[in-house]
PDB file of C-alpha atoms in Angstrom:
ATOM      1  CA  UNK B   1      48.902  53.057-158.656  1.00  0.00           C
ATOM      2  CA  UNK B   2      48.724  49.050-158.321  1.00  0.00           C
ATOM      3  CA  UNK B   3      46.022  47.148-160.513  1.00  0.00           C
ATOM      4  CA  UNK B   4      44.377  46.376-157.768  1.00  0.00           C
ATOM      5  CA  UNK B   5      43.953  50.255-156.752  1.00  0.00           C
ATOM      6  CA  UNK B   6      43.121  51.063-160.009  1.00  0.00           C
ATOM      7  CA  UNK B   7      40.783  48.432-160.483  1.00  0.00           C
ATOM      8  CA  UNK B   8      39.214  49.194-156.862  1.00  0.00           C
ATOM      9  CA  UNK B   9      38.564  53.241-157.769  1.00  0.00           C
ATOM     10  CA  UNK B  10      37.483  52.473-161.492  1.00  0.00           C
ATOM     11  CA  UNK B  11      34.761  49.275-159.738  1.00  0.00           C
ATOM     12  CA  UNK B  12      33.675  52.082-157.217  1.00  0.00           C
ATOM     13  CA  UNK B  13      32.875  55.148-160.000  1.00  0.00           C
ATOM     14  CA  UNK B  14      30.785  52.717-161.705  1.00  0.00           C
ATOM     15  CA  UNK B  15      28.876  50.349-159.075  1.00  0.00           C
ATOM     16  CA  UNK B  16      26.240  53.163-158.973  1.00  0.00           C
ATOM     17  CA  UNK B  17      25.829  53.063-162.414  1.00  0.00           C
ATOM     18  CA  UNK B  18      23.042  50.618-164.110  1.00  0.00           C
ATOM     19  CA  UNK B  19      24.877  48.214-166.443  1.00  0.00           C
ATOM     20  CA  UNK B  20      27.585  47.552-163.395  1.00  0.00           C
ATOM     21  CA  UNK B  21      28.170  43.724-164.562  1.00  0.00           C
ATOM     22  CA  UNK B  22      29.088  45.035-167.898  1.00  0.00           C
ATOM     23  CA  UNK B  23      31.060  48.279-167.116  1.00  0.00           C
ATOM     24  CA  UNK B  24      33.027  46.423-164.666  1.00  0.00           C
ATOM     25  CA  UNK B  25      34.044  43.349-166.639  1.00  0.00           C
ATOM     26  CA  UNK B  26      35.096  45.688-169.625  1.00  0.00           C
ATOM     27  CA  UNK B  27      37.541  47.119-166.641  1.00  0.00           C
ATOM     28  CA  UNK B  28      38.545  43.827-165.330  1.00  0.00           C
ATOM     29  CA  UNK B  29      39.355  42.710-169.466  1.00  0.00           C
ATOM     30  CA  UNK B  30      41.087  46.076-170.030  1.00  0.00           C
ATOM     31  CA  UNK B  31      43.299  46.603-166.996  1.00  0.00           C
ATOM     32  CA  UNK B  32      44.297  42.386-166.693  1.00  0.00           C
ATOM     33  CA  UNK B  33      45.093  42.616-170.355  1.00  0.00           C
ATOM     34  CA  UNK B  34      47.391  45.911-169.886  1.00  0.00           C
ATOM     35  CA  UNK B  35      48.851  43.818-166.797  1.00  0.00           C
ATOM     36  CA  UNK B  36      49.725  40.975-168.477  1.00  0.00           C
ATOM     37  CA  UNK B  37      51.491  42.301-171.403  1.00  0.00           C
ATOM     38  CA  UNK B  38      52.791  44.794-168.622  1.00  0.00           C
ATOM     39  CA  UNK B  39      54.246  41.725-166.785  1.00  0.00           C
ATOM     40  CA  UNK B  40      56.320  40.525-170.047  1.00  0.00           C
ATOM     41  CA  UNK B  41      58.360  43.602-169.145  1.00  0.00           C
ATOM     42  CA  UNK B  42      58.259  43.714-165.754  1.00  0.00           C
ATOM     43  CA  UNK B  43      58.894  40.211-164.494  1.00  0.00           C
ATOM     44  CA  UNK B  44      55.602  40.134-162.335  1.00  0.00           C
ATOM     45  CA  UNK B  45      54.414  36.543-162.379  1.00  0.00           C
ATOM     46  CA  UNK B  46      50.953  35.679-163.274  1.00  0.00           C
ATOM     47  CA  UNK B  47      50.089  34.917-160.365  1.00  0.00           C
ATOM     48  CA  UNK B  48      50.445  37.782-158.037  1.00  0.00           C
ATOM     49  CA  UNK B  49      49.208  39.852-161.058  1.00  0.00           C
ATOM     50  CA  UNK B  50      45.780  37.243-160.665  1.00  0.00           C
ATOM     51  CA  UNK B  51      45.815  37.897-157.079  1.00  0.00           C
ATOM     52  CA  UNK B  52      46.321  41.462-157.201  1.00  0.00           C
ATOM     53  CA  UNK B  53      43.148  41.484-159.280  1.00  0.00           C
ATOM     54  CA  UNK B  54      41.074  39.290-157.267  1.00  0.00           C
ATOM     55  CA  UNK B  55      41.739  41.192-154.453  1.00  0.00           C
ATOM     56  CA  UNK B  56      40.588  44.386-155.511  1.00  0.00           C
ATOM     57  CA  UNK B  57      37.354  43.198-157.455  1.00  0.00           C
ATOM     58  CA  UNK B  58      36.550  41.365-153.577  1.00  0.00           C
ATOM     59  CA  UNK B  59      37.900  45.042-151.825  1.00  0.00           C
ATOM     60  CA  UNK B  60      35.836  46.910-154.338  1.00  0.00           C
ATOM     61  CA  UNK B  61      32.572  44.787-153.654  1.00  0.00           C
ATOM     62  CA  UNK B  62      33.225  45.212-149.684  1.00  0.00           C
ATOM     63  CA  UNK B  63      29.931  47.311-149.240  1.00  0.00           C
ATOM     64  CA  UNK B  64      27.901  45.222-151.936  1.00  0.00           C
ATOM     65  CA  UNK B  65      28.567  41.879-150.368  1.00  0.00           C
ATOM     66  CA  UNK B  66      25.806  39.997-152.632  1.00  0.00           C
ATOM     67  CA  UNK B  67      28.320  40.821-156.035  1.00  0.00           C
ATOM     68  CA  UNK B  68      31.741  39.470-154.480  1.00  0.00           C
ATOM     69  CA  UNK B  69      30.839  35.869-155.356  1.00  0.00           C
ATOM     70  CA  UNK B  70      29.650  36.424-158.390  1.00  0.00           C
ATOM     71  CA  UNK B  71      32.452  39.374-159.735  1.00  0.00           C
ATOM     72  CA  UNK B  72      34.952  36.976-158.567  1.00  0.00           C
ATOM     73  CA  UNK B  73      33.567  33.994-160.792  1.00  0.00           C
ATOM     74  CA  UNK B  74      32.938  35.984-163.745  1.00  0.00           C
ATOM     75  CA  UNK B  75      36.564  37.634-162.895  1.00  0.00           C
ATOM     76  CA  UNK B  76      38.260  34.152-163.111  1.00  0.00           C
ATOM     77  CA  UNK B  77      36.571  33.120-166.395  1.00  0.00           C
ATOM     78  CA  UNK B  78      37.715  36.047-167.786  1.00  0.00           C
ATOM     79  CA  UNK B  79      40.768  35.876-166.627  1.00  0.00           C
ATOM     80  CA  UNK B  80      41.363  32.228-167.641  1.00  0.00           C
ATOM     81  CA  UNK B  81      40.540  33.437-170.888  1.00  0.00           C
ATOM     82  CA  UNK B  82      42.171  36.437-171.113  1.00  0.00           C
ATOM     83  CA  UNK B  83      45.874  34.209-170.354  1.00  0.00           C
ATOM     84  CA  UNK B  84      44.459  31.690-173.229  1.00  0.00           C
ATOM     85  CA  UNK B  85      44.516  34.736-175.883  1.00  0.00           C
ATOM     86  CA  UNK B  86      47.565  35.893-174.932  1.00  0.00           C
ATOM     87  CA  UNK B  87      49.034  32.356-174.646  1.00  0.00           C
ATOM     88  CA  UNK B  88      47.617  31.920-178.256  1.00  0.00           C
ATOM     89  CA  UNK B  89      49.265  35.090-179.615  1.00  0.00           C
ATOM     90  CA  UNK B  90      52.429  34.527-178.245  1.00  0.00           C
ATOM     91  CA  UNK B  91      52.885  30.719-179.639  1.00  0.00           C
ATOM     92  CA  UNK B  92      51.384  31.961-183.359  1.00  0.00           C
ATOM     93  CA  UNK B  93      54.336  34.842-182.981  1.00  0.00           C
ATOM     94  CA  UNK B  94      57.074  32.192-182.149  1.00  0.00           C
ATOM     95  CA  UNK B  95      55.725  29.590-184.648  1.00  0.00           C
ATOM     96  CA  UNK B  96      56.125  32.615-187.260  1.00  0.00           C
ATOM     97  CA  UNK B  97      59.432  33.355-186.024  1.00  0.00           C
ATOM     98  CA  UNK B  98      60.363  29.568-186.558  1.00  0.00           C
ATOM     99  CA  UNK B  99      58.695  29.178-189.807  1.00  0.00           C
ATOM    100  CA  UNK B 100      61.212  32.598-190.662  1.00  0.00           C
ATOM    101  CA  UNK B 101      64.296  30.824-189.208  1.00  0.00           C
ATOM    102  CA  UNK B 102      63.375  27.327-191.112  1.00  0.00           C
ATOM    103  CA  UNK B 103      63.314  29.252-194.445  1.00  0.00           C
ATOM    104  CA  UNK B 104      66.660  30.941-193.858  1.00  0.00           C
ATOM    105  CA  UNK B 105      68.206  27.646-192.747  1.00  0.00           C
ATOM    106  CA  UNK B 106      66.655  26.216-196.089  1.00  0.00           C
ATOM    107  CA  UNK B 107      68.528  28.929-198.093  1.00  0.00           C
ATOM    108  CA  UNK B 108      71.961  28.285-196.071  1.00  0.00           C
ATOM    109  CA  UNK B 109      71.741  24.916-196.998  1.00  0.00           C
ATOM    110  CA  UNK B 110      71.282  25.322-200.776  1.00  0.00           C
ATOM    111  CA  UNK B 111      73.684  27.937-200.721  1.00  0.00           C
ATOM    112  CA  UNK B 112      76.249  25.873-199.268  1.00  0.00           C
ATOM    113  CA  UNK B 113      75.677  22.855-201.050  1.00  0.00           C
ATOM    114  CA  UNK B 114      75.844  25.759-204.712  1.00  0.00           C
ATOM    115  CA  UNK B 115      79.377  26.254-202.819  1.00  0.00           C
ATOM    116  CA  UNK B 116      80.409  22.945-202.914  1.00  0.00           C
ATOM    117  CA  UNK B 117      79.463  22.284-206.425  1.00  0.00           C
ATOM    118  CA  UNK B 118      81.657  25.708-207.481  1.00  0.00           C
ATOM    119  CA  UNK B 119      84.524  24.679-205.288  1.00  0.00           C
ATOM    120  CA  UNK B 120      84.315  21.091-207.554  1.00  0.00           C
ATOM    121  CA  UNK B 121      84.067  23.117-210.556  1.00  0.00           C
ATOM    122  CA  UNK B 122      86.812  25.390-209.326  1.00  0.00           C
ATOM    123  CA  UNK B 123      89.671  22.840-208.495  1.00  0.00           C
ATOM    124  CA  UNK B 124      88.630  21.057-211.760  1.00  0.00           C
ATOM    125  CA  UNK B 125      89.252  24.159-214.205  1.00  0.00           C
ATOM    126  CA  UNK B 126      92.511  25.084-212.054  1.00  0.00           C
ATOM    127  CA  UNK B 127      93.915  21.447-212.508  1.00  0.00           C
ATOM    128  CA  UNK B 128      93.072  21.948-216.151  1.00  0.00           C
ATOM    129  CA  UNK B 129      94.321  25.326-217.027  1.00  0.00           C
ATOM    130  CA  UNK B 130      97.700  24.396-214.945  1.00  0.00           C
ATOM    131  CA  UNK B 131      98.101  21.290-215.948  1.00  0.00           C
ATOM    132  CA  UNK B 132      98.930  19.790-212.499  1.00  0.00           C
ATOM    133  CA  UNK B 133      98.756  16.018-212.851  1.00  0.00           C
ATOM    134  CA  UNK B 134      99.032  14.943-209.662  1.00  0.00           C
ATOM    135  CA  UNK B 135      96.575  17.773-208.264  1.00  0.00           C
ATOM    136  CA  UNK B 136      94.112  16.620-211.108  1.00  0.00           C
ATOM    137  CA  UNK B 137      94.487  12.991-209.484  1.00  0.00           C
ATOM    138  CA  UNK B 138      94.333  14.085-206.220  1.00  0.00           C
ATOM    139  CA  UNK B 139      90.953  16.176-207.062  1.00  0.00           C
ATOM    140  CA  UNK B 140      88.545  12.670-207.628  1.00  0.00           C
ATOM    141  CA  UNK B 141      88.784  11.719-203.504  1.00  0.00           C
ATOM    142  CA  UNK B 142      88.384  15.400-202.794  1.00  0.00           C
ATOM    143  CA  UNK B 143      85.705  15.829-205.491  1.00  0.00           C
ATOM    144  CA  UNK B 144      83.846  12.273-203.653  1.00  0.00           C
ATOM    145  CA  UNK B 145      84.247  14.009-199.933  1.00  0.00           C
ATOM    146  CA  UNK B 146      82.534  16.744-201.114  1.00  0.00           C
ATOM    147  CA  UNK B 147      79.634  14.318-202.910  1.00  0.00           C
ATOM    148  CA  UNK B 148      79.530  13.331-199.612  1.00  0.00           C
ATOM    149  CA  UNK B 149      79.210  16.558-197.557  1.00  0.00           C
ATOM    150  CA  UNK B 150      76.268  17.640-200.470  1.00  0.00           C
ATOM    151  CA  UNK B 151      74.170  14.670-199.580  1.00  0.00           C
ATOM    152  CA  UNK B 152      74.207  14.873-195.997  1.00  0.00           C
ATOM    153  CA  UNK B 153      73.624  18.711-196.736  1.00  0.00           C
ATOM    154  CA  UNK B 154      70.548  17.342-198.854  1.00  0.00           C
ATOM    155  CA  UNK B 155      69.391  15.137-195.820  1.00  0.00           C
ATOM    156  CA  UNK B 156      69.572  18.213-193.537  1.00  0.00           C
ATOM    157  CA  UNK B 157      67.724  19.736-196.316  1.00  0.00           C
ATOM    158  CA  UNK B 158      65.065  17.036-197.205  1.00  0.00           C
ATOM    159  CA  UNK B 159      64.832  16.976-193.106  1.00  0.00           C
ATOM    160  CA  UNK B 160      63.958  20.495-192.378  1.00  0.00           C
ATOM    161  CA  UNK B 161      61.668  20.712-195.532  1.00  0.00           C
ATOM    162  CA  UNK B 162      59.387  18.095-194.463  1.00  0.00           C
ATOM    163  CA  UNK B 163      58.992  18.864-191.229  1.00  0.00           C
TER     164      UNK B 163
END
């Protein structure tokens, strides 16, 4: 059944009812909220989803001509609101999903610059214990490269910490 069905049969159980304005915008909050997390799977767009709705609060209302106006107002505040929530839970998820992804990129960064130390440390002691001269001579440019690559892994660092 289309939203706009549904919403049309659910509108007509209830407009004989006595508290119609409030039974029918807990159906129109309901059913556009199922609709709109529906469309995140679907591909529907918002806007035929919108229409759909605002057609069958107006088809609904055909015999109580008096309540279309007014339905459809309250209908697109609701609405309007309804996308702002959503809207608002989706950007908190994806700013928590960043904030995640920041910290891991934080601890790649000291891990690899811990690396680089090691590897310093490691062609140092090997020099040593073999007693290569010329590799021991060779290791001070090597060992100032990799200064190098640790501070602009510190400004990648000091970059994503601030920000």
């Amino acid at each position: 059944m289309s939203y706009k069905e549904e919403l049309k049969h659910e509108v007509a159980s209830i407009l004989s009812s006595s508290d119609k304005f409030y039974d029918i915008s807990n159906i129109l909050h309901v059913l556009y909220t199922r609709a709109l997390e529906d469309s995140k799977k679907t591909g529907q767009s918002v806007t035929s989803i919108t229409y759909e709705i605002l057609e069958g609060i107006e088809e609904s209302h055909s015999q109580h001509i008096e309540h279309i106006e007014t339905q459809l107002s309250h209908a697109s505040v609701m609405i309007a609101l309804i996308i702002y929530e959503s809207a608002q839970n989706n950007i908190k998820e994806k700013e928590k999903k960043l904030q995640q992804a920041k910290a891991q990129l934080i601890d790649t960064i000291e891990l690899e610059i811990v690396h680089l130390l090691e590897s310093i440390e490691t062609f140092e002691h090997y020099a040593n214990d073999k007693s290569h001269t010329q590799f021991q001579q060779s290791i001070y440019k090597t060992k100032s490269d990799i200064l190098n690559n640790i501070d602009a892994f510190k400004a990648l660092l000091k970059q994503h910490s601030i920000s």
